[in-house]
């Protein structure tokens, strides 16, 4: 599926998400990097040694969630926009999903936007919890959304079309 549509299977997605008890402890990175390419800014940018690629730059990154602080640096450095930070420690109803965002304008904190899945299909409306305009992290901004827990494996992006 990934090869023909660019969209990973549910199994591939679930394999890169940490267990729920880890997500509920605090922010942690999720790396959706499924294709072998010569790329490694994720590992070189993580000063906690939480991402391993090894000697062959084509190998896929491996996450060590025990080292990840959820700082988000890797998210801003990944040219493939493959990294998100998820946090289940703040709410019983929502996962706080921080995604890379390079569109303009940025959404406003407190606004409601449309949550999309990996194919760009509408899932539900979500609230923008935070926006970090990242001058000190190069150009990739970070937008944090309150995503209902039952959409954790479906959610991936937002549409700036404002709802409600
Ligand atoms: S979020 Fe921070 S600590 Fe976690 S993998 Fe990325 S750079 Fe490393
Ligand atoms: S920087 Fe992004 S695209 Fe490159 S290897 Fe790391 S996760 Fe994959």
mmCIF file with all atom_site columns, C-alpha atoms and ligand atoms in Angstrom:
data_model
loop_
_atom_site.group_PDB
_atom_site.id
_atom_site.type_symbol
_atom_site.label_atom_id
_atom_site.label_alt_id
_atom_site.label_comp_id
_atom_site.label_asym_id
_atom_site.label_entity_id
_atom_site.label_seq_id
_atom_site.pdbx_PDB_ins_code
_atom_site.Cartn_x
_atom_site.Cartn_y
_atom_site.Cartn_z
_atom_site.occupancy
_atom_site.B_iso_or_equiv
_atom_site.pdbx_formal_charge
_atom_site.auth_seq_id
_atom_site.auth_comp_id
_atom_site.auth_asym_id
_atom_site.auth_atom_id
_atom_site.pdbx_PDB_model_num
ATOM   1   C  CA  . UNK A 1 1   ? 0.000   0.000  0.000  1.00 0.00 ? 1   UNK A CA  1
ATOM   2   C  CA  . UNK A 1 2   ? 2.778   2.413  0.937  1.00 0.00 ? 2   UNK A CA  1
ATOM   3   C  CA  . UNK A 1 3   ? 4.535   1.832  -2.389 1.00 0.00 ? 3   UNK A CA  1
ATOM   4   C  CA  . UNK A 1 4   ? 1.443   2.509  -4.511 1.00 0.00 ? 4   UNK A CA  1
ATOM   5   C  CA  . UNK A 1 5   ? -0.415  5.177  -2.518 1.00 0.00 ? 5   UNK A CA  1
ATOM   6   C  CA  . UNK A 1 6   ? 2.207   6.660  -0.197 1.00 0.00 ? 6   UNK A CA  1
ATOM   7   C  CA  . UNK A 1 7   ? -0.085  5.827  2.702  1.00 0.00 ? 7   UNK A CA  1
ATOM   8   C  CA  . UNK A 1 8   ? 1.144   3.332  5.313  1.00 0.00 ? 8   UNK A CA  1
ATOM   9   C  CA  . UNK A 1 9   ? -1.048  0.465  6.475  1.00 0.00 ? 9   UNK A CA  1
ATOM   10  C  CA  . UNK A 1 10  ? -2.698  0.501  9.898  1.00 0.00 ? 10  UNK A CA  1
ATOM   11  C  CA  . UNK A 1 11  ? -0.257  -2.193 10.994 1.00 0.00 ? 11  UNK A CA  1
ATOM   12  C  CA  . UNK A 1 12  ? 2.756   -0.098 9.946  1.00 0.00 ? 12  UNK A CA  1
ATOM   13  C  CA  . UNK A 1 13  ? 1.342   2.886  11.813 1.00 0.00 ? 13  UNK A CA  1
ATOM   14  C  CA  . UNK A 1 14  ? 0.618   0.960  15.009 1.00 0.00 ? 14  UNK A CA  1
ATOM   15  C  CA  . UNK A 1 15  ? 4.109   -0.512 14.930 1.00 0.00 ? 15  UNK A CA  1
ATOM   16  C  CA  . UNK A 1 16  ? 5.736   2.913  15.245 1.00 0.00 ? 16  UNK A CA  1
ATOM   17  C  CA  . UNK A 1 17  ? 3.460   4.222  18.005 1.00 0.00 ? 17  UNK A CA  1
ATOM   18  C  CA  . UNK A 1 18  ? 4.634   3.680  21.584 1.00 0.00 ? 18  UNK A CA  1
ATOM   19  C  CA  . UNK A 1 19  ? 2.385   1.712  23.961 1.00 0.00 ? 19  UNK A CA  1
ATOM   20  C  CA  . UNK A 1 20  ? -0.469  3.728  25.490 1.00 0.00 ? 20  UNK A CA  1
ATOM   21  C  CA  . UNK A 1 21  ? 1.127   3.694  28.955 1.00 0.00 ? 21  UNK A CA  1
ATOM   22  C  CA  . UNK A 1 22  ? 4.135   5.517  27.469 1.00 0.00 ? 22  UNK A CA  1
ATOM   23  C  CA  . UNK A 1 23  ? 1.927   8.010  25.621 1.00 0.00 ? 23  UNK A CA  1
ATOM   24  C  CA  . UNK A 1 24  ? -0.016  8.681  28.818 1.00 0.00 ? 24  UNK A CA  1
ATOM   25  C  CA  . UNK A 1 25  ? 3.187   9.470  30.700 1.00 0.00 ? 25  UNK A CA  1
ATOM   26  C  CA  . UNK A 1 26  ? 4.049   12.578 28.668 1.00 0.00 ? 26  UNK A CA  1
ATOM   27  C  CA  . UNK A 1 27  ? 5.236   13.858 25.292 1.00 0.00 ? 27  UNK A CA  1
ATOM   28  C  CA  . UNK A 1 28  ? 7.041   11.397 23.062 1.00 0.00 ? 28  UNK A CA  1
ATOM   29  C  CA  . UNK A 1 29  ? 8.071   11.373 19.411 1.00 0.00 ? 29  UNK A CA  1
ATOM   30  C  CA  . UNK A 1 30  ? 6.476   9.124  16.806 1.00 0.00 ? 30  UNK A CA  1
ATOM   31  C  CA  . UNK A 1 31  ? 8.512   8.542  13.653 1.00 0.00 ? 31  UNK A CA  1
ATOM   32  C  CA  . UNK A 1 32  ? 6.559   7.561  10.562 1.00 0.00 ? 32  UNK A CA  1
ATOM   33  C  CA  . UNK A 1 33  ? 9.537   6.975  8.311  1.00 0.00 ? 33  UNK A CA  1
ATOM   34  C  CA  . UNK A 1 34  ? 8.877   3.822  6.295  1.00 0.00 ? 34  UNK A CA  1
ATOM   35  C  CA  . UNK A 1 35  ? 11.033  4.115  3.211  1.00 0.00 ? 35  UNK A CA  1
ATOM   36  C  CA  . UNK A 1 36  ? 14.761  3.649  3.078  1.00 0.00 ? 36  UNK A CA  1
ATOM   37  C  CA  . UNK A 1 37  ? 16.334  6.880  1.908  1.00 0.00 ? 37  UNK A CA  1
ATOM   38  C  CA  . UNK A 1 38  ? 19.709  8.513  2.596  1.00 0.00 ? 38  UNK A CA  1
ATOM   39  C  CA  . UNK A 1 39  ? 18.585  10.828 5.381  1.00 0.00 ? 39  UNK A CA  1
ATOM   40  C  CA  . UNK A 1 40  ? 19.438  11.341 9.054  1.00 0.00 ? 40  UNK A CA  1
ATOM   41  C  CA  . UNK A 1 41  ? 18.717  14.825 10.492 1.00 0.00 ? 41  UNK A CA  1
ATOM   42  C  CA  . UNK A 1 42  ? 16.404  13.186 13.021 1.00 0.00 ? 42  UNK A CA  1
ATOM   43  C  CA  . UNK A 1 43  ? 19.228  11.281 14.645 1.00 0.00 ? 43  UNK A CA  1
ATOM   44  C  CA  . UNK A 1 44  ? 21.845  14.034 14.406 1.00 0.00 ? 44  UNK A CA  1
ATOM   45  C  CA  . UNK A 1 45  ? 19.444  16.597 15.905 1.00 0.00 ? 45  UNK A CA  1
ATOM   46  C  CA  . UNK A 1 46  ? 18.435  14.525 18.935 1.00 0.00 ? 46  UNK A CA  1
ATOM   47  C  CA  . UNK A 1 47  ? 20.824  15.399 21.741 1.00 0.00 ? 47  UNK A CA  1
ATOM   48  C  CA  . UNK A 1 48  ? 19.295  12.735 23.947 1.00 0.00 ? 48  UNK A CA  1
ATOM   49  C  CA  . UNK A 1 49  ? 20.366  9.869  21.689 1.00 0.00 ? 49  UNK A CA  1
ATOM   50  C  CA  . UNK A 1 50  ? 16.783  8.686  21.331 1.00 0.00 ? 50  UNK A CA  1
ATOM   51  C  CA  . UNK A 1 51  ? 16.954  8.054  17.570 1.00 0.00 ? 51  UNK A CA  1
ATOM   52  C  CA  . UNK A 1 52  ? 19.298  5.501  16.081 1.00 0.00 ? 52  UNK A CA  1
ATOM   53  C  CA  . UNK A 1 53  ? 20.107  4.981  12.415 1.00 0.00 ? 53  UNK A CA  1
ATOM   54  C  CA  . UNK A 1 54  ? 23.519  3.356  12.455 1.00 0.00 ? 54  UNK A CA  1
ATOM   55  C  CA  . UNK A 1 55  ? 26.262  3.229  9.897  1.00 0.00 ? 55  UNK A CA  1
ATOM   56  C  CA  . UNK A 1 56  ? 24.083  2.878  6.819  1.00 0.00 ? 56  UNK A CA  1
ATOM   57  C  CA  . UNK A 1 57  ? 22.334  6.227  6.315  1.00 0.00 ? 57  UNK A CA  1
ATOM   58  C  CA  . UNK A 1 58  ? 19.655  4.410  4.301  1.00 0.00 ? 58  UNK A CA  1
ATOM   59  C  CA  . UNK A 1 59  ? 18.476  2.418  7.304  1.00 0.00 ? 59  UNK A CA  1
ATOM   60  C  CA  . UNK A 1 60  ? 15.211  3.370  8.954  1.00 0.00 ? 60  UNK A CA  1
ATOM   61  C  CA  . UNK A 1 61  ? 15.385  5.312  12.226 1.00 0.00 ? 61  UNK A CA  1
ATOM   62  C  CA  . UNK A 1 62  ? 14.765  3.396  15.429 1.00 0.00 ? 62  UNK A CA  1
ATOM   63  C  CA  . UNK A 1 63  ? 13.263  5.207  18.425 1.00 0.00 ? 63  UNK A CA  1
ATOM   64  C  CA  . UNK A 1 64  ? 14.236  4.625  22.028 1.00 0.00 ? 64  UNK A CA  1
ATOM   65  C  CA  . UNK A 1 65  ? 11.216  6.039  23.842 1.00 0.00 ? 65  UNK A CA  1
ATOM   66  C  CA  . UNK A 1 66  ? 12.959  5.739  27.204 1.00 0.00 ? 66  UNK A CA  1
ATOM   67  C  CA  . UNK A 1 67  ? 15.355  8.519  26.104 1.00 0.00 ? 67  UNK A CA  1
ATOM   68  C  CA  . UNK A 1 68  ? 12.813  10.777 24.412 1.00 0.00 ? 68  UNK A CA  1
ATOM   69  C  CA  . UNK A 1 69  ? 11.799  13.925 26.278 1.00 0.00 ? 69  UNK A CA  1
ATOM   70  C  CA  . UNK A 1 70  ? 9.317   15.041 23.632 1.00 0.00 ? 70  UNK A CA  1
ATOM   71  C  CA  . UNK A 1 71  ? 11.311  18.228 23.056 1.00 0.00 ? 71  UNK A CA  1
ATOM   72  C  CA  . UNK A 1 72  ? 10.277  18.373 19.391 1.00 0.00 ? 72  UNK A CA  1
ATOM   73  C  CA  . UNK A 1 73  ? 13.639  19.286 17.869 1.00 0.00 ? 73  UNK A CA  1
ATOM   74  C  CA  . UNK A 1 74  ? 13.627  16.246 15.581 1.00 0.00 ? 74  UNK A CA  1
ATOM   75  C  CA  . UNK A 1 75  ? 10.135  17.170 14.368 1.00 0.00 ? 75  UNK A CA  1
ATOM   76  C  CA  . UNK A 1 76  ? 11.409  20.517 13.139 1.00 0.00 ? 76  UNK A CA  1
ATOM   77  C  CA  . UNK A 1 77  ? 14.448  19.002 11.422 1.00 0.00 ? 77  UNK A CA  1
ATOM   78  C  CA  . UNK A 1 78  ? 12.853  16.128 9.498  1.00 0.00 ? 78  UNK A CA  1
ATOM   79  C  CA  . UNK A 1 79  ? 12.592  17.070 5.796  1.00 0.00 ? 79  UNK A CA  1
ATOM   80  C  CA  . UNK A 1 80  ? 9.958   14.389 5.278  1.00 0.00 ? 80  UNK A CA  1
ATOM   81  C  CA  . UNK A 1 81  ? 7.603   15.847 7.933  1.00 0.00 ? 81  UNK A CA  1
ATOM   82  C  CA  . UNK A 1 82  ? 7.537   12.305 9.276  1.00 0.00 ? 82  UNK A CA  1
ATOM   83  C  CA  . UNK A 1 83  ? 7.716   13.079 12.987 1.00 0.00 ? 83  UNK A CA  1
ATOM   84  C  CA  . UNK A 1 84  ? 4.963   14.041 15.395 1.00 0.00 ? 84  UNK A CA  1
ATOM   85  C  CA  . UNK A 1 85  ? 4.993   14.463 19.168 1.00 0.00 ? 85  UNK A CA  1
ATOM   86  C  CA  . UNK A 1 86  ? 2.096   12.954 21.065 1.00 0.00 ? 86  UNK A CA  1
ATOM   87  C  CA  . UNK A 1 87  ? 1.115   13.467 24.681 1.00 0.00 ? 87  UNK A CA  1
ATOM   88  C  CA  . UNK A 1 88  ? -1.625  11.618 26.518 1.00 0.00 ? 88  UNK A CA  1
ATOM   89  C  CA  . UNK A 1 89  ? -0.793  12.977 29.967 1.00 0.00 ? 89  UNK A CA  1
ATOM   90  C  CA  . UNK A 1 90  ? -2.934  16.108 29.822 1.00 0.00 ? 90  UNK A CA  1
ATOM   91  C  CA  . UNK A 1 91  ? -6.427  14.772 29.248 1.00 0.00 ? 91  UNK A CA  1
ATOM   92  C  CA  . UNK A 1 92  ? -8.497  11.610 29.557 1.00 0.00 ? 92  UNK A CA  1
ATOM   93  C  CA  . UNK A 1 93  ? -10.361 12.514 26.384 1.00 0.00 ? 93  UNK A CA  1
ATOM   94  C  CA  . UNK A 1 94  ? -7.659  13.837 24.079 1.00 0.00 ? 94  UNK A CA  1
ATOM   95  C  CA  . UNK A 1 95  ? -4.173  13.134 22.844 1.00 0.00 ? 95  UNK A CA  1
ATOM   96  C  CA  . UNK A 1 96  ? -2.209  16.344 22.345 1.00 0.00 ? 96  UNK A CA  1
ATOM   97  C  CA  . UNK A 1 97  ? -0.760  15.934 18.887 1.00 0.00 ? 97  UNK A CA  1
ATOM   98  C  CA  . UNK A 1 98  ? 2.042   18.234 17.768 1.00 0.00 ? 98  UNK A CA  1
ATOM   99  C  CA  . UNK A 1 99  ? 2.567   18.194 14.028 1.00 0.00 ? 99  UNK A CA  1
ATOM   100 C  CA  . UNK A 1 100 ? 5.017   19.904 11.675 1.00 0.00 ? 100 UNK A CA  1
ATOM   101 C  CA  . UNK A 1 101 ? 3.314   22.752 9.839  1.00 0.00 ? 101 UNK A CA  1
ATOM   102 C  CA  . UNK A 1 102 ? 4.842   24.649 6.944  1.00 0.00 ? 102 UNK A CA  1
ATOM   103 C  CA  . UNK A 1 103 ? 1.766   26.284 5.457  1.00 0.00 ? 103 UNK A CA  1
ATOM   104 C  CA  . UNK A 1 104 ? 0.876   29.932 5.796  1.00 0.00 ? 104 UNK A CA  1
ATOM   105 C  CA  . UNK A 1 105 ? -0.884  31.458 7.613  1.00 0.00 ? 105 UNK A CA  1
ATOM   106 C  CA  . UNK A 1 106 ? -0.512  29.578 10.865 1.00 0.00 ? 106 UNK A CA  1
ATOM   107 C  CA  . UNK A 1 107 ? -3.708  28.624 12.655 1.00 0.00 ? 107 UNK A CA  1
ATOM   108 C  CA  . UNK A 1 108 ? -4.593  30.616 15.760 1.00 0.00 ? 108 UNK A CA  1
ATOM   109 C  CA  . UNK A 1 109 ? -4.488  29.171 19.258 1.00 0.00 ? 109 UNK A CA  1
ATOM   110 C  CA  . UNK A 1 110 ? -8.039  28.325 20.353 1.00 0.00 ? 110 UNK A CA  1
ATOM   111 C  CA  . UNK A 1 111 ? -9.412  28.107 16.818 1.00 0.00 ? 111 UNK A CA  1
ATOM   112 C  CA  . UNK A 1 112 ? -11.148 25.008 15.503 1.00 0.00 ? 112 UNK A CA  1
ATOM   113 C  CA  . UNK A 1 113 ? -9.798  23.339 12.380 1.00 0.00 ? 113 UNK A CA  1
ATOM   114 C  CA  . UNK A 1 114 ? -10.522 20.202 10.415 1.00 0.00 ? 114 UNK A CA  1
ATOM   115 C  CA  . UNK A 1 115 ? -8.597  17.059 11.330 1.00 0.00 ? 115 UNK A CA  1
ATOM   116 C  CA  . UNK A 1 116 ? -7.552  14.937 8.371  1.00 0.00 ? 116 UNK A CA  1
ATOM   117 C  CA  . UNK A 1 117 ? -6.278  11.392 8.031  1.00 0.00 ? 117 UNK A CA  1
ATOM   118 C  CA  . UNK A 1 118 ? -3.233  10.328 6.010  1.00 0.00 ? 118 UNK A CA  1
ATOM   119 C  CA  . UNK A 1 119 ? -5.258  10.357 2.801  1.00 0.00 ? 119 UNK A CA  1
ATOM   120 C  CA  . UNK A 1 120 ? -6.523  13.867 3.457  1.00 0.00 ? 120 UNK A CA  1
ATOM   121 C  CA  . UNK A 1 121 ? -10.013 12.717 4.419  1.00 0.00 ? 121 UNK A CA  1
ATOM   122 C  CA  . UNK A 1 122 ? -11.952 14.669 7.033  1.00 0.00 ? 122 UNK A CA  1
ATOM   123 C  CA  . UNK A 1 123 ? -12.123 13.025 10.455 1.00 0.00 ? 123 UNK A CA  1
ATOM   124 C  CA  . UNK A 1 124 ? -13.554 15.580 12.858 1.00 0.00 ? 124 UNK A CA  1
ATOM   125 C  CA  . UNK A 1 125 ? -13.104 19.129 14.085 1.00 0.00 ? 125 UNK A CA  1
ATOM   126 C  CA  . UNK A 1 126 ? -10.231 19.709 16.502 1.00 0.00 ? 126 UNK A CA  1
ATOM   127 C  CA  . UNK A 1 127 ? -9.119  22.621 18.667 1.00 0.00 ? 127 UNK A CA  1
ATOM   128 C  CA  . UNK A 1 128 ? -5.720  24.234 18.219 1.00 0.00 ? 128 UNK A CA  1
ATOM   129 C  CA  . UNK A 1 129 ? -4.079  24.053 21.629 1.00 0.00 ? 129 UNK A CA  1
ATOM   130 C  CA  . UNK A 1 130 ? -0.750  25.664 20.803 1.00 0.00 ? 130 UNK A CA  1
ATOM   131 C  CA  . UNK A 1 131 ? 1.265   27.125 17.935 1.00 0.00 ? 131 UNK A CA  1
ATOM   132 C  CA  . UNK A 1 132 ? 5.018   27.478 18.026 1.00 0.00 ? 132 UNK A CA  1
ATOM   133 C  CA  . UNK A 1 133 ? 6.342   29.664 15.264 1.00 0.00 ? 133 UNK A CA  1
ATOM   134 C  CA  . UNK A 1 134 ? 9.799   28.332 15.090 1.00 0.00 ? 134 UNK A CA  1
ATOM   135 C  CA  . UNK A 1 135 ? 12.364  30.891 14.146 1.00 0.00 ? 135 UNK A CA  1
ATOM   136 C  CA  . UNK A 1 136 ? 14.942  29.211 16.364 1.00 0.00 ? 136 UNK A CA  1
ATOM   137 C  CA  . UNK A 1 137 ? 14.173  25.805 14.848 1.00 0.00 ? 137 UNK A CA  1
ATOM   138 C  CA  . UNK A 1 138 ? 14.709  26.900 11.226 1.00 0.00 ? 138 UNK A CA  1
ATOM   139 C  CA  . UNK A 1 139 ? 11.434  27.146 9.366  1.00 0.00 ? 139 UNK A CA  1
ATOM   140 C  CA  . UNK A 1 140 ? 9.175   24.314 10.487 1.00 0.00 ? 140 UNK A CA  1
ATOM   141 C  CA  . UNK A 1 141 ? 6.446   25.428 12.870 1.00 0.00 ? 141 UNK A CA  1
ATOM   142 C  CA  . UNK A 1 142 ? 4.756   23.176 15.396 1.00 0.00 ? 142 UNK A CA  1
ATOM   143 C  CA  . UNK A 1 143 ? 0.984   23.108 15.767 1.00 0.00 ? 143 UNK A CA  1
ATOM   144 C  CA  . UNK A 1 144 ? -0.550  21.212 18.683 1.00 0.00 ? 144 UNK A CA  1
ATOM   145 C  CA  . UNK A 1 145 ? -4.076  19.839 18.365 1.00 0.00 ? 145 UNK A CA  1
ATOM   146 C  CA  . UNK A 1 146 ? -6.474  18.237 20.814 1.00 0.00 ? 146 UNK A CA  1
ATOM   147 C  CA  . UNK A 1 147 ? -7.282  14.966 19.045 1.00 0.00 ? 147 UNK A CA  1
ATOM   148 C  CA  . UNK A 1 148 ? -9.924  12.560 20.416 1.00 0.00 ? 148 UNK A CA  1
ATOM   149 C  CA  . UNK A 1 149 ? -8.250  9.408  21.694 1.00 0.00 ? 149 UNK A CA  1
ATOM   150 C  CA  . UNK A 1 150 ? -10.168 7.104  19.380 1.00 0.00 ? 150 UNK A CA  1
ATOM   151 C  CA  . UNK A 1 151 ? -8.572  8.857  16.370 1.00 0.00 ? 151 UNK A CA  1
ATOM   152 C  CA  . UNK A 1 152 ? -4.974  8.460  17.531 1.00 0.00 ? 152 UNK A CA  1
ATOM   153 C  CA  . UNK A 1 153 ? -3.988  6.145  14.665 1.00 0.00 ? 153 UNK A CA  1
ATOM   154 C  CA  . UNK A 1 154 ? -6.018  7.950  12.006 1.00 0.00 ? 154 UNK A CA  1
ATOM   155 C  CA  . UNK A 1 155 ? -5.169  11.610 12.615 1.00 0.00 ? 155 UNK A CA  1
ATOM   156 C  CA  . UNK A 1 156 ? -2.226  13.092 10.726 1.00 0.00 ? 156 UNK A CA  1
ATOM   157 C  CA  . UNK A 1 157 ? -2.891  16.609 9.466  1.00 0.00 ? 157 UNK A CA  1
ATOM   158 C  CA  . UNK A 1 158 ? -5.205  19.593 9.524  1.00 0.00 ? 158 UNK A CA  1
ATOM   159 C  CA  . UNK A 1 159 ? -7.011  21.759 7.079  1.00 0.00 ? 159 UNK A CA  1
ATOM   160 C  CA  . UNK A 1 160 ? -7.012  25.464 7.842  1.00 0.00 ? 160 UNK A CA  1
ATOM   161 C  CA  . UNK A 1 161 ? -10.612 25.683 6.699  1.00 0.00 ? 161 UNK A CA  1
ATOM   162 C  CA  . UNK A 1 162 ? -12.181 26.966 9.905  1.00 0.00 ? 162 UNK A CA  1
ATOM   163 C  CA  . UNK A 1 163 ? -15.136 25.136 11.364 1.00 0.00 ? 163 UNK A CA  1
ATOM   164 C  CA  . UNK A 1 164 ? -17.705 26.532 13.733 1.00 0.00 ? 164 UNK A CA  1
HETATM 165 S  S1  . LIG B 2 .   ? 11.443  14.712 20.639 1.00 0.00 ? 1   LIG B S1  1
HETATM 166 FE FE1 . LIG B 2 .   ? 13.473  15.439 21.339 1.00 0.00 ? 1   LIG B FE1 1
HETATM 167 S  S2  . LIG B 2 .   ? 14.208  13.793 22.684 1.00 0.00 ? 1   LIG B S2  1
HETATM 168 FE FE2 . LIG B 2 .   ? 12.516  12.920 21.509 1.00 0.00 ? 1   LIG B FE2 1
HETATM 169 S  S3  . LIG B 2 .   ? 13.492  11.948 19.745 1.00 0.00 ? 1   LIG B S3  1
HETATM 170 FE FE3 . LIG B 2 .   ? 12.947  14.043 19.103 1.00 0.00 ? 1   LIG B FE3 1
HETATM 171 S  S4  . LIG B 2 .   ? 14.770  15.307 19.498 1.00 0.00 ? 1   LIG B S4  1
HETATM 172 FE FE4 . LIG B 2 .   ? 15.000  13.357 20.636 1.00 0.00 ? 1   LIG B FE4 1
HETATM 173 S  S1  . LIG B 2 .   ? 14.897  12.941 9.193  1.00 0.00 ? 2   LIG B S1  1
HETATM 174 FE FE1 . LIG B 2 .   ? 12.793  12.288 8.805  1.00 0.00 ? 2   LIG B FE1 1
HETATM 175 S  S2  . LIG B 2 .   ? 12.789  11.464 6.704  1.00 0.00 ? 2   LIG B S2  1
HETATM 176 FE FE2 . LIG B 2 .   ? 14.947  11.594 7.394  1.00 0.00 ? 2   LIG B FE2 1
HETATM 177 S  S3  . LIG B 2 .   ? 15.367  9.539  8.247  1.00 0.00 ? 2   LIG B S3  1
HETATM 178 FE FE3 . LIG B 2 .   ? 14.716  10.848 9.950  1.00 0.00 ? 2   LIG B FE3 1
HETATM 179 S  S4  . LIG B 2 .   ? 12.494  10.502 10.119 1.00 0.00 ? 2   LIG B S4  1
HETATM 180 FE FE4 . LIG B 2 .   ? 13.140  9.739  8.105  1.00 0.00 ? 2   LIG B FE4 1
#
